[in-house]
């Protein structure tokens, strides 16, 4: 019998076959499971990287998972504010959001960043559908304060997730689509037929949050939104793609990445964290404490970081796992 495959071709194809086989346990374990992927604005370095991200997400979908994308866009919002001659100010990692800033946040997240990701995903088929948390009442929020030195500081129309309605997202997933969600929420106080105000409307639409138009929308940090969504959807995994390799043990003095930590360990570490890592790690903690099996912080600047995570036995970045209950066997 003659050999059907040329020996050289067989030689080069073998490592590819091995790589695919290596991913089999991960793919089998995650088959039919929901994975929430947060793509941070800082990780969206260039179009090529964003296209590679889109390929990875489509790969997961074609491999039988239910991926949901939540995107950020902090640097993109800041750039647009600068173009408009407006300042960017952050407190405890959260953007101080005036009504004017809120308009820009909404415009950039829903009109620019989300559109680009939907466009890149849909090059692979009619898969992605973009929505904000306002759509179909997906996310409702209440006013969030920045906690600085034990004080609650007013940072405008920044919201904390109050409730999530997963119906629209589940319907899209059931239909084989990839939901792409912008982290904007309606006010939990806004009622059908009301003016979106938490107050009685006697001030002509303004409320205590500085929302003169009474639109009743909140700017939610994208890490916070992704974590809340992962928990509400009962996701298997939350992947947070950012612009560092993971959580550094002693940032900025050292770049030693913490590869794994349990929820209780992370809780102890939280007060020492700064800037963008605060909402990120708070989000990971929230996710694993609310049913998500693992939360990972990955370096989104590395092309195909999602696939690398899957195809690397020990994984990459920082993994947060739930606390092991006494008597529970190791997983
Ligand atoms: N302990 C830490 N480990 C890693 N990064 C940290 C740490 N503390 C603060 N950071 C900062 O957090 C940033 C990531 O958060 P952020 O800028 O909000 O990113 P993204 O846009 O992806 O959400 C890093 O670039 C780094 O400057
Ligand atoms: C309240 C708050 O800070 N909202 C963020 C929303 C976008 C975001 O979180 O984007 P990244 O993930 O790229 O940081 C902001 O206005 O920048």
Short mmCIF file of C-alpha atoms and ligand atoms in Angstrom, two decimals:
data_model
loop_
_atom_site.label_atom_id
_atom_site.label_comp_id
_atom_site.label_asym_id
_atom_site.label_seq_id
_atom_site.Cartn_x
_atom_site.Cartn_y
_atom_site.Cartn_z
CA UNK A 1 0.00 0.00 0.00
CA UNK A 2 1.35 3.44 -0.88
CA UNK A 3 1.65 6.14 1.76
CA UNK A 4 -1.10 8.71 1.01
CA UNK A 5 0.56 11.62 2.89
CA UNK A 6 3.91 12.98 1.82
CA UNK A 7 6.41 12.40 4.72
CA UNK A 8 7.41 16.11 4.90
CA UNK A 9 3.82 17.27 5.06
CA UNK A 10 3.08 14.64 7.67
CA UNK A 11 6.07 15.89 9.67
CA UNK A 12 4.84 19.51 9.71
CA UNK A 13 1.21 18.59 10.36
CA UNK A 14 1.96 16.42 13.40
CA UNK A 15 2.62 19.26 15.89
CA UNK A 16 -0.62 20.91 14.73
CA UNK A 17 -2.52 17.70 15.42
CA UNK A 18 -0.89 17.43 18.86
CA UNK A 19 -1.85 21.02 19.65
CA UNK A 20 -5.46 20.36 18.77
CA UNK A 21 -5.48 17.21 20.89
CA UNK A 22 -4.03 19.17 23.82
CA UNK A 23 -7.02 21.51 23.71
CA UNK A 24 -9.51 18.65 23.74
CA UNK A 25 -9.98 18.39 27.55
CA UNK A 26 -10.59 22.16 27.84
CA UNK A 27 -12.98 22.20 24.90
CA UNK A 28 -14.84 19.12 26.16
CA UNK A 29 -15.17 20.60 29.65
CA UNK A 30 -16.48 23.88 28.26
CA UNK A 31 -18.79 22.47 25.60
CA UNK A 32 -22.16 24.25 25.78
CA UNK A 33 -20.84 26.48 28.59
CA UNK A 34 -21.00 30.25 28.68
CA UNK A 35 -17.73 32.16 28.71
CA UNK A 36 -17.72 35.92 29.33
CA UNK A 37 -14.76 37.69 27.77
CA UNK A 38 -13.98 41.26 28.74
CA UNK A 39 -11.86 43.06 26.14
CA UNK A 40 -10.25 46.10 27.79
CA UNK A 41 -9.69 49.34 25.93
CA UNK A 42 -5.98 49.19 26.72
CA UNK A 43 -5.71 45.76 25.13
CA UNK A 44 -7.17 47.03 21.82
CA UNK A 45 -3.72 48.00 20.63
CA UNK A 46 -4.28 47.83 16.87
CA UNK A 47 -6.68 46.50 14.27
CA UNK A 48 -4.68 43.31 13.70
CA UNK A 49 -4.89 42.43 17.38
CA UNK A 50 -8.61 43.17 17.43
CA UNK A 51 -9.06 40.93 14.38
CA UNK A 52 -7.13 38.13 16.17
CA UNK A 53 -9.40 38.62 19.19
CA UNK A 54 -12.45 38.27 16.93
CA UNK A 55 -11.02 35.06 15.43
CA UNK A 56 -10.53 33.56 18.90
CA UNK A 57 -14.08 34.40 19.96
CA UNK A 58 -15.49 32.91 16.75
CA UNK A 59 -13.32 29.81 17.32
CA UNK A 60 -14.90 29.34 20.76
CA UNK A 61 -18.37 29.72 19.27
CA UNK A 62 -17.63 27.19 16.50
CA UNK A 63 -16.15 24.81 19.09
CA UNK A 64 -19.49 24.65 20.89
CA UNK A 65 -19.09 27.29 23.61
CA UNK A 66 -21.38 30.27 24.24
CA UNK A 67 -19.07 33.30 24.26
CA UNK A 68 -20.33 36.72 25.39
CA UNK A 69 -18.12 39.78 24.82
CA UNK A 70 -18.16 42.76 27.17
CA UNK A 71 -15.89 45.51 25.93
CA UNK A 72 -14.17 48.47 27.52
CA UNK A 73 -12.90 51.60 25.86
CA UNK A 74 -11.45 53.82 28.59
CA UNK A 75 -8.53 55.16 26.48
CA UNK A 76 -10.84 55.66 23.49
CA UNK A 77 -13.26 57.70 25.64
CA UNK A 78 -10.37 59.76 27.03
CA UNK A 79 -9.08 60.45 23.50
CA UNK A 80 -12.50 61.65 22.36
CA UNK A 81 -12.85 63.85 25.46
CA UNK A 82 -9.46 65.41 24.65
CA UNK A 83 -10.57 66.05 21.05
CA UNK A 84 -13.59 67.86 22.47
CA UNK A 85 -11.41 69.86 24.85
CA UNK A 86 -12.73 68.02 27.93
CA UNK A 87 -10.66 66.62 30.80
CA UNK A 88 -10.52 63.00 31.94
CA UNK A 89 -10.51 62.52 35.68
CA UNK A 90 -10.41 59.19 37.53
CA UNK A 91 -11.01 58.47 41.20
CA UNK A 92 -10.25 54.99 42.57
CA UNK A 93 -10.00 53.72 38.98
CA UNK A 94 -13.43 55.11 38.00
CA UNK A 95 -14.09 57.95 35.58
CA UNK A 96 -15.68 61.05 37.08
CA UNK A 97 -18.74 61.24 34.82
CA UNK A 98 -20.55 64.54 34.35
CA UNK A 99 -23.68 64.54 32.15
CA UNK A 100 -21.49 65.93 29.34
CA UNK A 101 -18.96 63.13 29.84
CA UNK A 102 -21.78 60.57 29.89
CA UNK A 103 -22.81 61.61 26.37
CA UNK A 104 -19.26 60.99 25.14
CA UNK A 105 -19.01 57.64 27.00
CA UNK A 106 -22.23 56.47 25.37
CA UNK A 107 -21.17 57.70 21.94
CA UNK A 108 -17.71 56.10 22.04
CA UNK A 109 -18.68 52.77 23.63
CA UNK A 110 -21.90 52.07 21.74
CA UNK A 111 -21.14 54.00 18.54
CA UNK A 112 -17.48 53.30 17.99
CA UNK A 113 -15.81 50.50 19.98
CA UNK A 114 -18.79 48.14 19.97
CA UNK A 115 -19.44 48.73 16.26
CA UNK A 116 -15.83 47.91 15.36
CA UNK A 117 -15.89 44.63 17.32
CA UNK A 118 -19.24 43.62 15.83
CA UNK A 119 -17.85 44.37 12.39
CA UNK A 120 -14.72 42.26 12.97
CA UNK A 121 -16.71 39.32 14.38
CA UNK A 122 -19.21 39.43 11.55
CA UNK A 123 -16.49 38.98 8.94
CA UNK A 124 -16.82 35.32 9.95
CA UNK A 125 -20.57 35.14 9.45
CA UNK A 126 -23.80 36.66 10.78
CA UNK A 127 -22.76 36.07 14.38
CA UNK A 128 -22.34 39.19 16.48
CA UNK A 129 -25.13 41.40 17.80
CA UNK A 130 -24.15 44.56 19.69
CA UNK A 131 -26.19 45.91 22.58
CA UNK A 132 -25.69 48.15 25.56
CA UNK A 133 -26.91 47.31 29.04
CA UNK A 134 -29.82 49.68 28.33
CA UNK A 135 -31.19 47.33 25.67
CA UNK A 136 -33.98 44.98 26.79
CA UNK A 137 -33.28 46.12 30.37
CA UNK A 138 -30.14 43.98 30.47
CA UNK A 139 -28.40 46.06 33.15
CA UNK A 140 -29.88 48.32 35.80
CA UNK A 141 -27.57 50.34 38.00
CA UNK A 142 -27.60 52.56 41.05
CA UNK A 143 -25.24 55.41 41.77
CA UNK A 144 -21.72 54.33 42.71
CA UNK A 145 -19.39 56.37 44.89
CA UNK A 146 -15.59 56.14 44.87
CA UNK A 147 -14.28 55.06 48.26
CA UNK A 148 -11.15 57.01 49.08
CA UNK A 149 -9.55 56.90 52.54
CA UNK A 150 -12.77 55.65 54.05
CA UNK A 151 -14.86 58.39 52.45
CA UNK A 152 -17.54 58.03 49.79
CA UNK A 153 -16.72 60.52 47.04
CA UNK A 154 -19.36 61.63 44.49
CA UNK A 155 -18.13 60.85 40.96
CA UNK A 156 -21.29 61.72 39.02
CA UNK A 157 -23.17 59.30 36.82
CA UNK A 158 -21.11 56.23 37.61
CA UNK A 159 -23.20 53.17 38.28
CA UNK A 160 -22.93 49.93 40.15
CA UNK A 161 -24.93 46.99 38.86
CA UNK A 162 -28.21 46.60 40.71
CA UNK A 163 -29.79 43.85 38.63
CA UNK A 164 -29.33 41.99 35.36
CA UNK A 165 -31.94 40.54 33.06
CA UNK A 166 -30.28 37.85 31.00
CA UNK A 167 -33.26 37.00 28.75
CA UNK A 168 -32.12 38.91 25.66
CA UNK A 169 -28.57 37.57 25.92
CA UNK A 170 -29.71 33.98 26.46
CA UNK A 171 -32.03 34.26 23.44
CA UNK A 172 -29.13 35.43 21.28
CA UNK A 173 -26.89 32.63 22.57
CA UNK A 174 -29.61 30.05 21.93
CA UNK A 175 -29.78 31.41 18.39
CA UNK A 176 -26.02 30.85 17.95
CA UNK A 177 -25.14 34.55 18.09
CA UNK A 178 -22.32 36.30 19.92
CA UNK A 179 -23.63 39.15 22.11
CA UNK A 180 -21.28 42.16 22.31
CA UNK A 181 -22.22 44.31 25.28
CA UNK A 182 -21.26 47.91 26.12
CA UNK A 183 -21.11 48.73 29.81
CA UNK A 184 -23.88 51.33 29.98
CA UNK A 185 -26.83 50.69 32.28
CA UNK A 186 -30.22 52.20 32.75
CA UNK A 187 -31.03 53.61 36.14
CA UNK A 188 -32.63 51.09 38.48
CA UNK A 189 -34.92 53.95 39.50
CA UNK A 190 -36.19 54.66 36.01
CA UNK A 191 -39.71 53.37 35.50
CA UNK A 192 -41.74 52.81 32.38
CA UNK A 193 -43.40 56.11 31.56
CA UNK A 194 -41.29 58.02 34.08
CA UNK A 195 -38.67 60.58 33.17
CA UNK A 196 -35.78 58.41 34.24
CA UNK A 197 -35.44 60.34 37.45
CA UNK A 198 -34.98 59.01 40.93
CA UNK A 199 -36.74 62.10 42.28
CA UNK A 200 -40.26 63.41 41.78
CA UNK A 201 -39.47 65.31 38.60
CA UNK A 202 -40.42 68.63 40.19
CA UNK A 203 -37.06 70.04 39.16
CA UNK A 204 -37.85 69.56 35.50
CA UNK A 205 -35.99 66.30 35.06
CA UNK A 206 -32.82 66.88 37.05
CA UNK A 207 -32.00 64.46 39.84
CA UNK A 208 -29.38 64.24 42.56
CA UNK A 209 -26.99 62.48 40.17
CA UNK A 210 -26.59 65.51 37.94
CA UNK A 211 -28.68 64.09 35.12
CA UNK A 212 -30.36 67.20 33.73
CA UNK A 213 -31.72 65.42 30.67
CA UNK A 214 -33.28 62.72 32.80
CA UNK A 215 -31.86 60.01 30.50
CA UNK A 216 -31.31 57.83 33.55
CA UNK A 217 -28.20 56.09 32.22
CA UNK A 218 -25.06 55.22 34.12
CA UNK A 219 -21.46 54.71 33.11
CA UNK A 220 -20.47 51.31 34.50
CA UNK A 221 -16.86 50.19 34.61
CA UNK A 222 -16.54 47.43 32.00
CA UNK A 223 -14.80 45.01 34.40
CA UNK A 224 -17.65 45.44 36.88
CA UNK A 225 -20.22 44.89 34.13
CA UNK A 226 -18.46 41.79 32.76
CA UNK A 227 -18.18 40.20 36.21
CA UNK A 228 -21.83 40.88 37.07
CA UNK A 229 -22.90 39.49 33.72
CA UNK A 230 -20.74 36.37 34.13
CA UNK A 231 -22.35 35.71 37.51
CA UNK A 232 -25.89 36.38 36.26
CA UNK A 233 -25.41 34.11 33.24
CA UNK A 234 -23.93 31.33 35.38
CA UNK A 235 -20.81 31.46 33.20
CA UNK A 236 -18.13 28.81 33.51
CA UNK A 237 -15.32 31.29 33.06
CA UNK A 238 -14.66 35.02 33.02
CA UNK A 239 -11.64 36.08 30.95
CA UNK A 240 -10.43 39.65 31.38
CA UNK A 241 -8.07 40.83 28.63
CA UNK A 242 -5.93 43.80 29.59
CA UNK A 243 -2.52 45.38 28.93
CA UNK A 244 -0.46 43.53 31.54
CA UNK A 245 0.49 39.85 31.80
CA UNK A 246 -1.71 39.40 34.86
CA UNK A 247 -1.82 40.62 38.43
CA UNK A 248 1.68 41.63 39.52
CA UNK A 249 2.56 40.68 43.09
CA UNK A 250 4.37 43.92 43.85
CA UNK A 251 3.40 46.43 41.19
CA UNK A 252 5.08 48.68 40.01
CA UNK A 253 8.31 47.46 41.64
CA UNK A 254 8.21 43.94 40.27
CA UNK A 255 6.68 42.20 37.29
CA UNK A 256 6.27 38.83 38.95
CA UNK A 257 2.83 37.59 37.95
CA UNK A 258 0.64 35.83 40.51
CA UNK A 259 -0.45 32.74 38.59
CA UNK A 260 -3.26 31.60 40.87
CA UNK A 261 -5.05 32.83 43.95
CA UNK A 262 -8.13 31.84 45.88
CA UNK A 263 -10.97 34.27 46.55
CA UNK A 264 -10.03 34.75 50.22
CA UNK A 265 -6.41 35.56 49.27
CA UNK A 266 -7.58 38.08 46.71
CA UNK A 267 -9.90 39.69 49.24
CA UNK A 268 -6.92 40.35 51.52
CA UNK A 269 -4.94 41.81 48.61
CA UNK A 270 -7.67 44.14 47.33
CA UNK A 271 -6.99 47.15 49.63
CA UNK A 272 -3.38 47.24 48.34
CA UNK A 273 -4.32 47.40 44.67
CA UNK A 274 -4.43 50.59 42.66
CA UNK A 275 -5.93 52.18 39.54
CA UNK A 276 -7.43 49.94 36.86
CA UNK A 277 -6.66 46.75 38.79
CA UNK A 278 -9.18 47.63 41.50
CA UNK A 279 -12.42 47.14 39.49
CA UNK A 280 -10.78 44.27 37.60
CA UNK A 281 -9.89 42.20 40.66
CA UNK A 282 -13.07 43.20 42.52
CA UNK A 283 -14.91 41.88 39.47
CA UNK A 284 -12.98 38.58 39.48
CA UNK A 285 -13.76 38.17 43.18
CA UNK A 286 -17.44 38.91 42.64
CA UNK A 287 -17.57 36.38 39.78
CA UNK A 288 -16.01 33.44 41.64
CA UNK A 289 -18.00 34.20 44.79
CA UNK A 290 -21.19 34.05 42.70
CA UNK A 291 -20.89 30.77 40.89
CA UNK A 292 -18.32 31.40 38.13
CA UNK A 293 -15.74 28.59 38.29
CA UNK A 294 -12.68 30.61 37.30
CA UNK A 295 -11.84 34.23 36.51
CA UNK A 296 -8.67 34.97 34.59
CA UNK A 297 -6.74 38.15 33.85
CA UNK A 298 -4.85 37.73 30.56
CA UNK A 299 -2.50 39.85 28.48
CA UNK A 300 -4.71 41.00 25.63
CA UNK A 301 -1.74 42.60 23.85
CA UNK A 302 -0.54 39.12 22.94
CA UNK A 303 -2.20 37.99 19.70
CA UNK A 304 -4.62 35.09 20.26
CA UNK A 305 -4.30 35.28 24.04
CA UNK A 306 -7.63 33.45 24.45
CA UNK A 307 -6.46 30.48 22.40
CA UNK A 308 -3.07 30.51 24.15
CA UNK A 309 -4.92 30.27 27.45
CA UNK A 310 -6.81 27.23 26.20
CA UNK A 311 -3.87 25.54 24.52
CA UNK A 312 -1.44 25.98 27.41
CA UNK A 313 -1.77 23.26 30.02
CA UNK A 314 -1.15 25.42 33.05
CA UNK A 315 -2.81 28.49 31.50
CA UNK A 316 -1.40 32.02 31.30
CA UNK A 317 -1.99 35.19 33.33
CA UNK A 318 -3.64 35.20 36.74
CA UNK A 319 -6.38 32.76 37.67
CA UNK A 320 -8.81 33.43 40.53
CA UNK A 321 -10.62 30.39 41.90
CA UNK A 322 -13.35 30.03 44.54
CA UNK A 323 -12.29 29.14 48.07
CA UNK A 324 -12.09 25.41 48.63
CA UNK A 325 -14.73 24.30 51.09
CA UNK A 326 -13.63 22.02 53.90
CA UNK A 327 -13.85 18.37 52.95
CA UNK A 328 -14.25 19.25 49.28
CA UNK A 329 -12.00 17.14 47.02
CA UNK A 330 -9.44 19.00 44.89
CA UNK A 331 -10.71 19.65 41.33
N1 LIG B 1 -0.86 44.90 40.80
C1 LIG B 1 -1.00 45.25 39.52
N2 LIG B 1 -0.72 44.36 38.54
C2 LIG B 1 -0.89 44.68 37.24
N3 LIG B 1 -1.30 45.91 36.81
C3 LIG B 1 -1.59 46.85 37.73
C4 LIG B 1 -1.47 46.55 39.13
N4 LIG B 1 -1.86 47.66 39.80
C5 LIG B 1 -2.22 48.58 38.91
N5 LIG B 1 -2.06 48.13 37.63
C6 LIG B 1 -2.38 48.89 36.43
O1 LIG B 1 -3.66 48.48 35.95
C7 LIG B 1 -3.68 48.61 34.51
C8 LIG B 1 -4.82 47.80 33.88
O2 LIG B 1 -6.08 48.41 34.14
P1 LIG B 1 -6.80 49.35 33.04
O3 LIG B 1 -5.83 50.43 32.64
O4 LIG B 1 -8.09 49.77 33.59
O5 LIG B 1 -6.94 48.37 31.82
P2 LIG B 1 -8.18 47.95 30.87
O6 LIG B 1 -8.39 49.06 29.90
O7 LIG B 1 -7.73 46.69 30.22
O8 LIG B 1 -9.39 47.72 31.75
C9 LIG B 1 -2.28 48.16 34.14
O9 LIG B 1 -1.89 48.66 32.90
C10 LIG B 1 -1.41 48.71 35.27
O10 LIG B 1 -0.94 49.99 34.92
C1 LIG B 2 -16.96 54.25 35.46
C2 LIG B 2 -15.87 54.03 34.47
O1 LIG B 2 -14.71 54.25 34.78
N1 LIG B 2 -16.23 53.59 33.25
C3 LIG B 2 -15.31 53.33 32.20
C4 LIG B 2 -16.04 52.54 31.11
C5 LIG B 2 -15.12 51.97 30.07
C6 LIG B 2 -14.14 50.97 30.64
O2 LIG B 2 -14.28 50.43 31.73
O3 LIG B 2 -13.12 50.70 29.79
P1 LIG B 2 -11.77 49.87 30.10
O4 LIG B 2 -12.16 48.50 30.41
O5 LIG B 2 -11.00 50.00 28.84
O6 LIG B 2 -11.05 50.54 31.27
C7 LIG B 2 -14.77 54.66 31.60
O7 LIG B 2 -15.51 55.62 31.51
O8 LIG B 2 -13.60 54.66 31.19
#
